[in-house]
Amino acid sequence: MTEAKLPGKENFSEWYHELLKSGEIIDVRYPVKGMCVWYPFGFALRRNVYDLMRELLDPDHQETQFPLLIPETEFMKEAEHIKGFEDEVYWVTHGGTSPLDIKLALRPTSETAIYPIFKLWVRSHADLPLKIYQIVNTFRYETKHTRPLIRLREITSFKEAHTVHASWEEAAEQVEAALTIYAEFYRRLAIPFLFARRPSWDKFPGSDYSIALDTVMPDGRTLQIGTAHLLGTNFATTYGITFENEAGEQEFANQTCYGVSERCIAALISVHGDDRGLVLPWSVAPVQVVIVPILFKDKERTLEVSREIKAKLAEAGTRVAIDESDERPGAKFYKWEMKGVPIRIEIGPRDIEKGVAVLARRDGKKLTVPLDGLLSSIQAEAADLTEAMLTKAQAFLASKVKDCETVEEAREQTAAGVARVGWCGSEECGHWIEDEVGAAVLGEPWRSAEKHERSCIVCGAKTERCALLARQY
Ligand code: ZN
């Protein structure tokens, strides 16, 4: 065997980098730090993931696209927002050799590109609600250690939605609607997560509040994989987004924005992958089924039957490949396992005689099924496999979250997981926790039914509130 072996998943960082290469997701050799190239296979995965996002957004949103460049004059209007991003902005200062009159920012996010136009689009209550999204690249001059798909200077696939509403309450409802969409998105990717209301010092610059989705990576650190922000009238006031209400008066509009980046793919790879490579859910796998004909006698007949199966599956809308190469079956299995293909069909002359095929699932389960009704067997196994992936991932996440009573315990827990501690909610106690535990306050659990009395881990005050603590990517 000459195949390169992946490092074990317990060496998460090495494993992750090697898998991005061996799985042909991302090439990191582009000569600008923090900017990566999608391999065609990785891009096919990206396309399927974002098609799923579009499928969930399109019934209630309209897709659009705004320019990459933002004039300094617009960018600098919202004070808190600038403070949040000024250290990370790339500036275009020249057109050819001539200095520009007004510098242009490469969008680090698009509020300041979109909202001056919203001012023109929103005139009356009849224009509301307005709900748009775009899937674009954004640029941030990251000074921290960059990591492919996780911390990039060019975020290649930022899905950002922006909505405008008549009232604060309607905007708050939209935040919940966005969270429900994201929950469904991640359910279909079989990725479990925690909802947290970010603490005041970590909310989106210029928002009233921010709710985030965090998943737990194999090494116990958390990865933020989505956020939704209630902007209230903060940006509307700055950009003059007003509408005529039913009484004929001008009012400032209320807004929200919410986003998911290619970190969803980092999570997909990290949560499900194993020592043999990618493990992709059926919903987004670029190849859902691979047929490996076992060729030792009756080669022609075996190939003919295999091709017939392929045609039938393709006709039913399955993304299917057939491996007719001369490699040994073992080498073929290895190659397609690395690519995360959910189901492999093995078929040889003896199977054909008996009218059966072997289905091998990416999770190791193997079964023999009749060729009659092969499609429905595959569909049933695909659904079961997705459930099994979600159950396994949920069990892992649950094992990584623990209630802690003392700072010592929380420190130990956050070395490789998430700690839940009593927190009175004060900024002072929050900062103290971050300093003493050496982990970030992700915030208070959101949409969590579980409530009981605790004591603030810092000041001892009785409270029903609590904080999730973790080391973050
Ligand atoms: Zn306290």
Short mmCIF file of C-alpha atoms and ligand atoms in Angstrom, two decimals:
data_model
loop_
_atom_site.label_atom_id
_atom_site.label_comp_id
_atom_site.label_asym_id
_atom_site.label_seq_id
_atom_site.Cartn_x
_atom_site.Cartn_y
_atom_site.Cartn_z
CA MET A 1 0.00 0.00 0.00
CA THR A 2 1.43 3.36 -0.99
CA GLU A 3 -1.50 5.47 0.14
CA ALA A 4 -0.77 8.37 2.47
CA LYS A 5 -2.30 7.81 5.89
CA LEU A 6 -4.14 10.52 7.76
CA PRO A 7 -2.85 11.35 11.21
CA GLY A 8 -5.38 10.11 13.80
CA LYS A 9 -8.26 12.47 14.54
CA GLU A 10 -6.97 12.82 18.11
CA ASN A 11 -4.26 15.04 16.56
CA PHE A 12 -7.05 17.30 15.39
CA SER A 13 -5.08 20.16 13.87
CA GLU A 14 -2.77 17.93 11.79
CA TRP A 15 -5.65 15.66 10.84
CA TYR A 16 -7.76 18.63 9.72
CA HIS A 17 -5.05 20.14 7.52
CA GLU A 18 -4.13 16.80 5.96
CA LEU A 19 -7.78 15.96 5.29
CA LEU A 20 -8.43 19.28 3.52
CA LYS A 21 -5.64 18.26 1.15
CA SER A 22 -6.24 14.49 0.79
CA GLY A 23 -10.01 15.02 0.58
CA GLU A 24 -9.40 17.70 -2.08
CA ILE A 25 -11.40 20.40 -0.31
CA ILE A 26 -9.03 23.36 -0.07
CA ASP A 27 -5.54 24.09 -1.40
CA VAL A 28 -3.67 26.34 1.02
CA ARG A 29 -0.67 26.97 -1.24
CA TYR A 30 -1.98 30.24 -2.70
CA PRO A 31 0.76 32.84 -2.12
CA VAL A 32 -1.32 35.23 0.04
CA LYS A 33 -1.67 34.42 3.74
CA GLY A 34 -5.23 33.55 4.73
CA MET A 35 -6.45 33.10 1.15
CA CYS A 36 -7.23 29.62 -0.14
CA VAL A 37 -8.30 27.89 -3.32
CA TRP A 38 -11.25 25.52 -3.53
CA TYR A 39 -10.42 22.25 -5.27
CA PRO A 40 -13.22 21.35 -7.72
CA PHE A 41 -14.38 18.55 -5.36
CA GLY A 42 -14.46 20.97 -2.42
CA PHE A 43 -16.30 23.48 -4.55
CA ALA A 44 -18.92 20.87 -5.47
CA LEU A 45 -19.44 20.29 -1.75
CA ARG A 46 -19.65 24.04 -1.18
CA ARG A 47 -22.22 24.35 -3.94
CA ASN A 48 -24.42 21.64 -2.44
CA VAL A 49 -24.19 23.18 1.03
CA TYR A 50 -25.13 26.65 -0.22
CA ASP A 51 -27.88 25.23 -2.46
CA LEU A 52 -29.34 23.80 0.74
CA MET A 53 -29.09 27.23 2.36
CA ARG A 54 -30.83 28.81 -0.67
CA GLU A 55 -33.56 26.18 -0.52
CA LEU A 56 -34.26 27.19 3.09
CA LEU A 57 -34.06 30.96 2.54
CA ASP A 58 -35.76 31.39 -0.82
CA PRO A 59 -39.38 30.91 0.29
CA ASP A 60 -39.09 34.00 2.48
CA HIS A 61 -36.09 36.00 1.17
CA GLN A 62 -34.82 37.38 -2.13
CA GLU A 63 -31.26 36.81 -3.26
CA THR A 64 -29.32 39.82 -4.49
CA GLN A 65 -25.77 41.12 -4.81
CA PHE A 66 -24.14 44.35 -3.66
CA PRO A 67 -20.70 45.74 -4.65
CA LEU A 68 -17.50 44.62 -2.98
CA LEU A 69 -16.19 48.18 -2.52
CA ILE A 70 -17.61 50.55 0.08
CA PRO A 71 -16.80 54.27 0.07
CA GLU A 72 -15.02 55.45 3.21
CA THR A 73 -17.71 58.09 3.70
CA GLU A 74 -20.43 55.41 4.11
CA PHE A 75 -18.20 53.00 6.00
CA MET A 76 -17.28 55.58 8.64
CA LYS A 77 -20.85 56.62 9.51
CA GLU A 78 -21.71 54.11 12.23
CA ALA A 79 -19.30 54.75 15.11
CA GLU A 80 -19.59 51.46 17.01
CA HIS A 81 -19.50 49.45 13.82
CA ILE A 82 -16.26 51.15 12.67
CA LYS A 83 -14.65 50.51 16.02
CA GLY A 84 -15.46 46.82 15.63
CA PHE A 85 -13.88 46.51 12.21
CA GLU A 86 -11.34 49.33 11.67
CA ASP A 87 -8.29 47.19 12.43
CA GLU A 88 -9.40 44.54 9.94
CA VAL A 89 -10.27 46.56 6.84
CA TYR A 90 -8.38 46.40 3.55
CA TRP A 91 -8.44 49.73 1.71
CA VAL A 92 -8.25 50.45 -1.99
CA THR A 93 -6.46 53.77 -2.27
CA HIS A 94 -5.50 54.00 -5.94
CA GLY A 95 -7.09 53.63 -9.37
CA GLY A 96 -4.07 52.79 -11.51
CA THR A 97 -1.46 55.33 -10.41
CA SER A 98 -3.95 58.03 -9.34
CA PRO A 99 -4.90 58.29 -5.69
CA LEU A 100 -8.67 58.02 -5.21
CA ASP A 101 -10.63 61.03 -3.89
CA ILE A 102 -12.47 58.72 -1.53
CA LYS A 103 -10.80 55.55 -0.28
CA LEU A 104 -12.76 52.34 -0.85
CA ALA A 105 -13.04 49.56 1.73
CA LEU A 106 -13.17 45.90 0.73
CA ARG A 107 -16.33 44.81 2.55
CA PRO A 108 -15.53 43.09 5.87
CA THR A 109 -19.34 42.64 6.03
CA SER A 110 -21.94 44.54 4.02
CA GLU A 111 -24.13 46.64 6.33
CA THR A 112 -22.52 49.89 5.18
CA ALA A 113 -22.82 48.87 1.50
CA ILE A 114 -26.44 47.80 1.71
CA TYR A 115 -28.06 50.28 4.09
CA PRO A 116 -27.55 53.48 2.03
CA ILE A 117 -29.51 51.66 -0.70
CA PHE A 118 -32.16 50.45 1.78
CA LYS A 119 -32.71 54.15 2.51
CA LEU A 120 -33.77 54.52 -1.15
CA TRP A 121 -35.78 51.30 -1.34
CA VAL A 122 -37.81 51.71 1.83
CA ARG A 123 -40.43 54.45 1.54
CA SER A 124 -43.60 53.23 3.19
CA HIS A 125 -44.96 50.50 5.47
CA ALA A 126 -46.08 48.75 2.27
CA ASP A 127 -42.38 48.11 1.43
CA LEU A 128 -41.94 46.18 4.69
CA PRO A 129 -40.81 43.68 5.64
CA LEU A 130 -37.86 43.65 3.25
CA LYS A 131 -35.74 40.49 3.37
CA ILE A 132 -32.70 39.99 1.16
CA TYR A 133 -29.54 37.93 1.23
CA GLN A 134 -26.33 37.53 -0.73
CA ILE A 135 -23.58 34.92 -0.84
CA VAL A 136 -20.30 36.75 -1.40
CA ASN A 137 -16.67 36.95 -0.38
CA THR A 138 -15.61 39.39 2.33
CA PHE A 139 -12.17 40.48 3.45
CA ARG A 140 -10.72 40.86 6.92
CA TYR A 141 -7.14 41.61 7.70
CA GLU A 142 -6.84 38.97 10.42
CA THR A 143 -3.82 39.39 12.62
CA LYS A 144 -4.48 36.16 14.52
CA HIS A 145 -3.23 32.82 13.25
CA THR A 146 -5.21 32.03 10.09
CA ARG A 147 -6.76 28.58 9.50
CA PRO A 148 -8.34 27.29 6.30
CA LEU A 149 -12.16 27.63 6.33
CA ILE A 150 -12.04 28.83 9.95
CA ARG A 151 -10.11 32.08 10.11
CA LEU A 152 -9.40 33.58 6.72
CA ARG A 153 -8.47 36.93 5.28
CA GLU A 154 -10.75 36.26 2.35
CA ILE A 155 -13.95 34.70 3.61
CA THR A 156 -15.01 33.10 0.35
CA SER A 157 -18.62 32.17 1.08
CA PHE A 158 -20.35 34.60 3.41
CA LYS A 159 -24.11 34.19 3.28
CA GLU A 160 -25.44 37.39 4.82
CA ALA A 161 -29.12 38.23 5.14
CA HIS A 162 -30.46 41.71 5.90
CA THR A 163 -34.04 42.50 6.83
CA VAL A 164 -36.06 45.64 7.52
CA HIS A 165 -39.21 45.78 9.64
CA ALA A 166 -41.75 48.24 10.95
CA SER A 167 -41.26 47.43 14.64
CA TRP A 168 -38.62 46.19 17.05
CA GLU A 169 -40.87 43.24 17.96
CA GLU A 170 -41.17 42.16 14.32
CA ALA A 171 -37.41 42.40 13.95
CA ALA A 172 -36.95 40.28 17.08
CA GLU A 173 -39.34 37.70 15.60
CA GLN A 174 -37.22 37.68 12.45
CA VAL A 175 -34.13 36.88 14.52
CA GLU A 176 -36.01 33.83 15.84
CA ALA A 177 -37.12 32.88 12.31
CA ALA A 178 -33.48 33.08 11.19
CA LEU A 179 -32.37 30.86 14.08
CA THR A 180 -35.05 28.32 13.12
CA ILE A 181 -33.76 28.30 9.53
CA TYR A 182 -30.18 27.80 10.72
CA ALA A 183 -31.28 25.02 13.06
CA GLU A 184 -32.87 23.21 10.12
CA PHE A 185 -29.80 23.84 7.96
CA TYR A 186 -27.54 22.24 10.56
CA ARG A 187 -29.99 19.41 11.23
CA ARG A 188 -29.74 18.46 7.56
CA LEU A 189 -25.96 18.58 7.84
CA ALA A 190 -26.23 16.44 11.00
CA ILE A 191 -24.27 19.05 12.97
CA PRO A 192 -25.43 19.69 16.54
CA PHE A 193 -24.78 23.10 18.13
CA LEU A 194 -25.52 25.31 21.13
CA PHE A 195 -27.46 28.59 20.92
CA ALA A 196 -25.95 31.36 23.03
CA ARG A 197 -26.85 34.98 23.52
CA ARG A 198 -23.45 36.65 23.25
CA PRO A 199 -22.44 38.83 26.22
CA SER A 200 -22.72 42.60 25.70
CA TRP A 201 -18.97 42.93 25.10
CA ASP A 202 -19.01 40.37 22.30
CA LYS A 203 -22.18 41.30 20.40
CA PHE A 204 -22.06 42.46 16.79
CA PRO A 205 -20.79 46.06 16.69
CA GLY A 206 -23.87 48.28 16.36
CA SER A 207 -26.46 45.68 17.38
CA ASP A 208 -28.90 45.49 20.31
CA TYR A 209 -28.05 41.83 20.81
CA SER A 210 -26.51 38.85 19.01
CA ILE A 211 -27.43 35.17 19.14
CA ALA A 212 -24.79 32.71 18.00
CA LEU A 213 -24.64 29.03 17.10
CA ASP A 214 -21.53 27.25 18.37
CA THR A 215 -20.55 23.69 17.65
CA VAL A 216 -17.90 21.73 19.52
CA MET A 217 -14.88 20.67 17.52
CA PRO A 218 -13.09 17.33 18.12
CA ASP A 219 -10.51 18.97 20.42
CA GLY A 220 -13.26 20.47 22.60
CA ARG A 221 -12.87 24.05 21.38
CA THR A 222 -16.00 25.70 20.02
CA LEU A 223 -16.52 27.07 16.53
CA GLN A 224 -19.06 29.81 15.89
CA ILE A 225 -21.02 28.61 12.85
CA GLY A 226 -23.76 31.21 12.57
CA THR A 227 -25.03 34.43 14.11
CA ALA A 228 -28.21 36.50 14.06
CA HIS A 229 -28.25 40.13 15.18
CA LEU A 230 -31.05 42.42 16.23
CA LEU A 231 -29.95 45.83 15.00
CA GLY A 232 -32.98 47.76 16.21
CA THR A 233 -32.98 51.30 14.80
CA ASN A 234 -29.23 51.85 15.29
CA PHE A 235 -28.23 51.61 11.63
CA ALA A 236 -31.54 53.05 10.39
CA THR A 237 -30.84 56.19 12.40
CA THR A 238 -27.33 56.49 10.94
CA TYR A 239 -28.32 55.77 7.34
CA GLY A 240 -31.69 57.51 7.40
CA ILE A 241 -33.81 54.41 6.71
CA THR A 242 -37.31 55.67 7.44
CA PHE A 243 -40.79 54.71 6.30
CA GLU A 244 -44.21 56.30 6.37
CA ASN A 245 -46.38 54.39 8.85
CA GLU A 246 -50.11 53.85 8.46
CA ALA A 247 -50.82 57.11 10.27
CA GLY A 248 -48.75 58.96 7.67
CA GLU A 249 -45.81 59.69 10.02
CA GLN A 250 -42.12 59.04 9.28
CA GLU A 251 -40.53 56.38 11.51
CA PHE A 252 -37.10 54.79 11.69
CA ALA A 253 -37.10 51.19 10.52
CA ASN A 254 -35.95 48.23 12.63
CA GLN A 255 -33.41 45.85 11.18
CA THR A 256 -31.76 42.47 11.56
CA CYS A 257 -28.86 40.73 9.88
CA TYR A 258 -27.69 37.13 10.08
CA GLY A 259 -24.87 35.18 8.56
CA VAL A 260 -23.20 31.84 7.96
CA SER A 261 -19.76 31.45 6.40
CA GLU A 262 -17.72 28.52 5.06
CA ARG A 263 -17.14 27.63 8.69
CA CYS A 264 -20.23 25.47 8.17
CA ILE A 265 -18.03 23.34 5.91
CA ALA A 266 -15.18 23.37 8.44
CA ALA A 267 -17.70 22.01 10.96
CA LEU A 268 -19.03 19.44 8.49
CA ILE A 269 -15.54 18.08 7.89
CA SER A 270 -14.42 18.22 11.53
CA VAL A 271 -17.52 16.88 13.26
CA HIS A 272 -18.09 13.88 10.99
CA GLY A 273 -14.68 12.99 9.52
CA ASP A 274 -12.73 10.00 10.83
CA ASP A 275 -9.30 8.42 10.49
CA ARG A 276 -10.20 7.19 7.00
CA GLY A 277 -11.23 10.58 5.67
CA LEU A 278 -14.31 12.68 5.03
CA VAL A 279 -17.73 11.48 6.15
CA LEU A 280 -20.35 13.51 4.29
CA PRO A 281 -24.09 13.56 4.88
CA TRP A 282 -26.20 12.38 1.99
CA SER A 283 -27.82 15.82 1.55
CA VAL A 284 -24.59 17.50 0.38
CA ALA A 285 -22.11 14.76 -0.64
CA PRO A 286 -20.81 15.52 -4.17
CA VAL A 287 -20.87 11.76 -4.77
CA GLN A 288 -23.67 10.04 -2.86
CA VAL A 289 -23.15 6.54 -4.22
CA VAL A 290 -20.10 4.94 -5.79
CA ILE A 291 -20.36 1.65 -7.63
CA VAL A 292 -17.30 -0.57 -7.42
CA PRO A 293 -17.59 -3.51 -9.84
CA ILE A 294 -15.59 -6.49 -8.59
CA LEU A 295 -13.88 -7.56 -11.78
CA PHE A 296 -12.28 -11.01 -11.85
CA LYS A 297 -14.42 -13.10 -14.22
CA ASP A 298 -17.34 -12.23 -16.52
CA LYS A 299 -15.86 -8.72 -16.59
CA GLU A 300 -18.10 -7.51 -19.40
CA ARG A 301 -21.28 -8.75 -17.76
CA THR A 302 -20.31 -7.21 -14.39
CA LEU A 303 -19.56 -3.86 -16.02
CA GLU A 304 -22.77 -3.94 -18.01
CA VAL A 305 -24.90 -4.55 -14.90
CA SER A 306 -22.95 -1.88 -12.97
CA ARG A 307 -23.55 0.69 -15.69
CA GLU A 308 -27.24 -0.15 -15.77
CA ILE A 309 -27.41 0.43 -12.01
CA LYS A 310 -25.61 3.75 -12.41
CA ALA A 311 -28.01 4.92 -15.12
CA LYS A 312 -31.01 3.98 -13.00
CA LEU A 313 -29.72 5.80 -9.92
CA ALA A 314 -28.74 8.89 -11.91
CA GLU A 315 -32.19 8.96 -13.46
CA ALA A 316 -33.67 9.02 -9.96
CA GLY A 317 -31.56 12.11 -9.17
CA THR A 318 -28.77 10.40 -7.21
CA ARG A 319 -25.23 11.78 -7.56
CA VAL A 320 -23.54 8.52 -8.54
CA ALA A 321 -20.09 7.52 -9.78
CA ILE A 322 -18.71 4.22 -11.04
CA ASP A 323 -15.07 3.25 -10.53
CA GLU A 324 -13.98 1.26 -13.59
CA SER A 325 -10.26 1.85 -13.00
CA ASP A 326 -7.77 -1.03 -12.87
CA GLU A 327 -6.92 -0.49 -9.22
CA ARG A 328 -7.52 -3.25 -6.69
CA PRO A 329 -10.91 -3.08 -4.92
CA GLY A 330 -9.16 -2.22 -1.62
CA ALA A 331 -7.48 0.83 -3.16
CA LYS A 332 -10.80 1.94 -4.66
CA PHE A 333 -12.57 1.57 -1.32
CA TYR A 334 -9.87 3.67 0.32
CA LYS A 335 -10.11 6.42 -2.30
CA TRP A 336 -13.89 6.80 -2.06
CA GLU A 337 -13.92 6.55 1.73
CA MET A 338 -11.48 9.47 1.81
CA LYS A 339 -14.01 11.41 -0.28
CA GLY A 340 -16.75 10.74 2.26
CA VAL A 341 -19.11 8.92 -0.12
CA PRO A 342 -22.09 7.81 2.02
CA ILE A 343 -22.85 4.52 0.23
CA ARG A 344 -20.69 2.16 -1.80
CA ILE A 345 -22.20 -0.58 -3.95
CA GLU A 346 -19.98 -3.62 -4.44
CA ILE A 347 -21.09 -5.96 -7.17
CA GLY A 348 -19.35 -9.03 -8.63
CA PRO A 349 -20.31 -11.96 -10.85
CA ARG A 350 -21.56 -14.08 -7.93
CA ASP A 351 -23.79 -11.26 -6.71
CA ILE A 352 -25.24 -10.86 -10.19
CA GLU A 353 -26.01 -14.59 -10.32
CA LYS A 354 -27.90 -14.28 -7.04
CA GLY A 355 -29.55 -10.99 -8.08
CA VAL A 356 -28.04 -9.04 -5.15
CA ALA A 357 -25.47 -6.32 -4.39
CA VAL A 358 -23.55 -5.37 -1.27
CA LEU A 359 -24.19 -1.91 0.23
CA ALA A 360 -21.34 -0.61 2.37
CA ARG A 361 -22.18 2.51 4.35
CA ARG A 362 -19.50 5.04 5.24
CA ASP A 363 -20.08 4.26 8.93
CA GLY A 364 -18.97 0.67 8.39
CA LYS A 365 -22.37 -1.06 8.25
CA LYS A 366 -22.58 -3.58 5.41
CA LEU A 367 -25.62 -5.40 4.04
CA THR A 368 -26.64 -7.50 1.06
CA VAL A 369 -29.76 -6.30 -0.75
CA PRO A 370 -31.71 -7.55 -3.78
CA LEU A 371 -31.08 -5.70 -7.06
CA ASP A 372 -34.85 -5.48 -7.39
CA GLY A 373 -35.71 -2.45 -5.27
CA LEU A 374 -32.07 -1.33 -4.97
CA LEU A 375 -33.08 2.34 -5.14
CA SER A 376 -35.44 2.12 -2.18
CA SER A 377 -32.84 0.16 -0.17
CA ILE A 378 -30.32 2.94 -0.86
CA GLN A 379 -32.78 5.66 0.11
CA ALA A 380 -33.63 3.89 3.36
CA GLU A 381 -29.95 3.39 4.24
CA ALA A 382 -29.14 7.01 3.34
CA ALA A 383 -31.83 8.31 5.71
CA ASP A 384 -30.71 5.93 8.45
CA LEU A 385 -27.06 6.91 7.97
CA THR A 386 -27.87 10.63 8.30
CA GLU A 387 -29.76 9.89 11.54
CA ALA A 388 -26.87 7.80 12.83
CA MET A 389 -24.43 10.61 12.06
CA LEU A 390 -26.58 13.13 13.90
CA THR A 391 -27.06 10.83 16.92
CA LYS A 392 -23.33 10.20 17.15
CA ALA A 393 -22.50 13.90 16.84
CA GLN A 394 -25.14 14.84 19.43
CA ALA A 395 -23.73 12.29 21.88
CA PHE A 396 -20.25 13.76 21.37
CA LEU A 397 -21.47 17.31 21.95
CA ALA A 398 -23.42 16.29 25.05
CA SER A 399 -20.31 14.59 26.44
CA LYS A 400 -18.40 17.85 26.03
CA VAL A 401 -20.74 20.11 28.05
CA LYS A 402 -20.64 19.98 31.84
CA ASP A 403 -22.01 21.96 34.76
CA CYS A 404 -19.21 23.33 36.92
CA GLU A 405 -19.46 24.72 40.46
CA THR A 406 -15.97 26.15 40.93
CA VAL A 407 -13.47 28.14 38.89
CA GLU A 408 -11.00 25.27 39.21
CA GLU A 409 -13.54 22.84 37.75
CA ALA A 410 -14.44 25.25 34.93
CA ARG A 411 -10.78 25.70 34.08
CA GLU A 412 -10.29 21.95 33.84
CA GLN A 413 -13.49 21.47 31.81
CA THR A 414 -12.71 24.20 29.27
CA ALA A 415 -9.33 22.63 28.52
CA ALA A 416 -11.30 20.28 26.25
CA GLY A 417 -14.97 21.19 26.39
CA VAL A 418 -17.69 23.61 27.40
CA ALA A 419 -18.40 24.56 31.03
CA ARG A 420 -21.78 25.81 32.22
CA VAL A 421 -21.57 28.00 35.33
CA GLY A 422 -23.91 30.19 37.35
CA TRP A 423 -23.54 33.83 36.29
CA CYS A 424 -25.49 36.79 37.63
CA GLY A 425 -25.18 38.45 34.23
CA SER A 426 -23.05 41.43 35.30
CA GLU A 427 -20.21 42.50 33.01
CA GLU A 428 -17.88 42.70 35.96
CA CYS A 429 -18.43 39.05 36.92
CA GLY A 430 -18.29 38.06 33.24
CA HIS A 431 -14.87 39.61 32.69
CA TRP A 432 -13.62 38.10 35.94
CA ILE A 433 -14.71 34.65 34.75
CA GLU A 434 -12.91 35.07 31.42
CA ASP A 435 -9.70 36.14 33.15
CA GLU A 436 -9.75 33.52 35.90
CA VAL A 437 -10.94 30.56 33.85
CA GLY A 438 -8.95 31.48 30.76
CA ALA A 439 -11.89 30.84 28.43
CA ALA A 440 -14.46 33.00 26.64
CA VAL A 441 -17.99 33.59 27.87
CA LEU A 442 -20.01 32.31 24.88
CA GLY A 443 -23.03 33.80 26.58
CA GLU A 444 -26.26 32.62 28.10
CA PRO A 445 -27.97 29.57 26.59
CA TRP A 446 -30.76 30.72 24.26
CA ARG A 447 -33.99 28.78 23.70
CA SER A 448 -32.98 26.46 26.52
CA ALA A 449 -35.85 25.16 28.65
CA GLU A 450 -33.54 24.03 31.40
CA LYS A 451 -33.65 26.51 34.30
CA HIS A 452 -32.77 26.00 37.92
CA GLU A 453 -31.33 28.02 40.73
CA ARG A 454 -27.57 28.45 40.81
CA SER A 455 -25.09 30.81 42.43
CA CYS A 456 -22.97 33.22 40.41
CA ILE A 457 -19.57 31.58 40.33
CA VAL A 458 -17.97 34.96 41.09
CA CYS A 459 -20.16 37.01 43.45
CA GLY A 460 -22.29 34.16 44.81
CA ALA A 461 -25.62 35.90 44.08
CA LYS A 462 -28.56 33.51 43.66
CA THR A 463 -29.57 33.41 39.99
CA GLU A 464 -31.33 31.29 37.38
CA ARG A 465 -28.94 32.63 34.76
CA CYS A 466 -25.87 30.81 33.58
CA ALA A 467 -23.03 31.19 31.12
CA LEU A 468 -21.41 28.80 28.69
CA LEU A 469 -17.63 29.01 28.75
CA ALA A 470 -15.23 27.62 26.16
CA ARG A 471 -12.00 28.12 24.34
CA GLN A 472 -12.99 29.29 20.85
CA TYR A 473 -11.63 29.03 17.37
ZN ZN B 1 -21.98 37.80 39.75
#
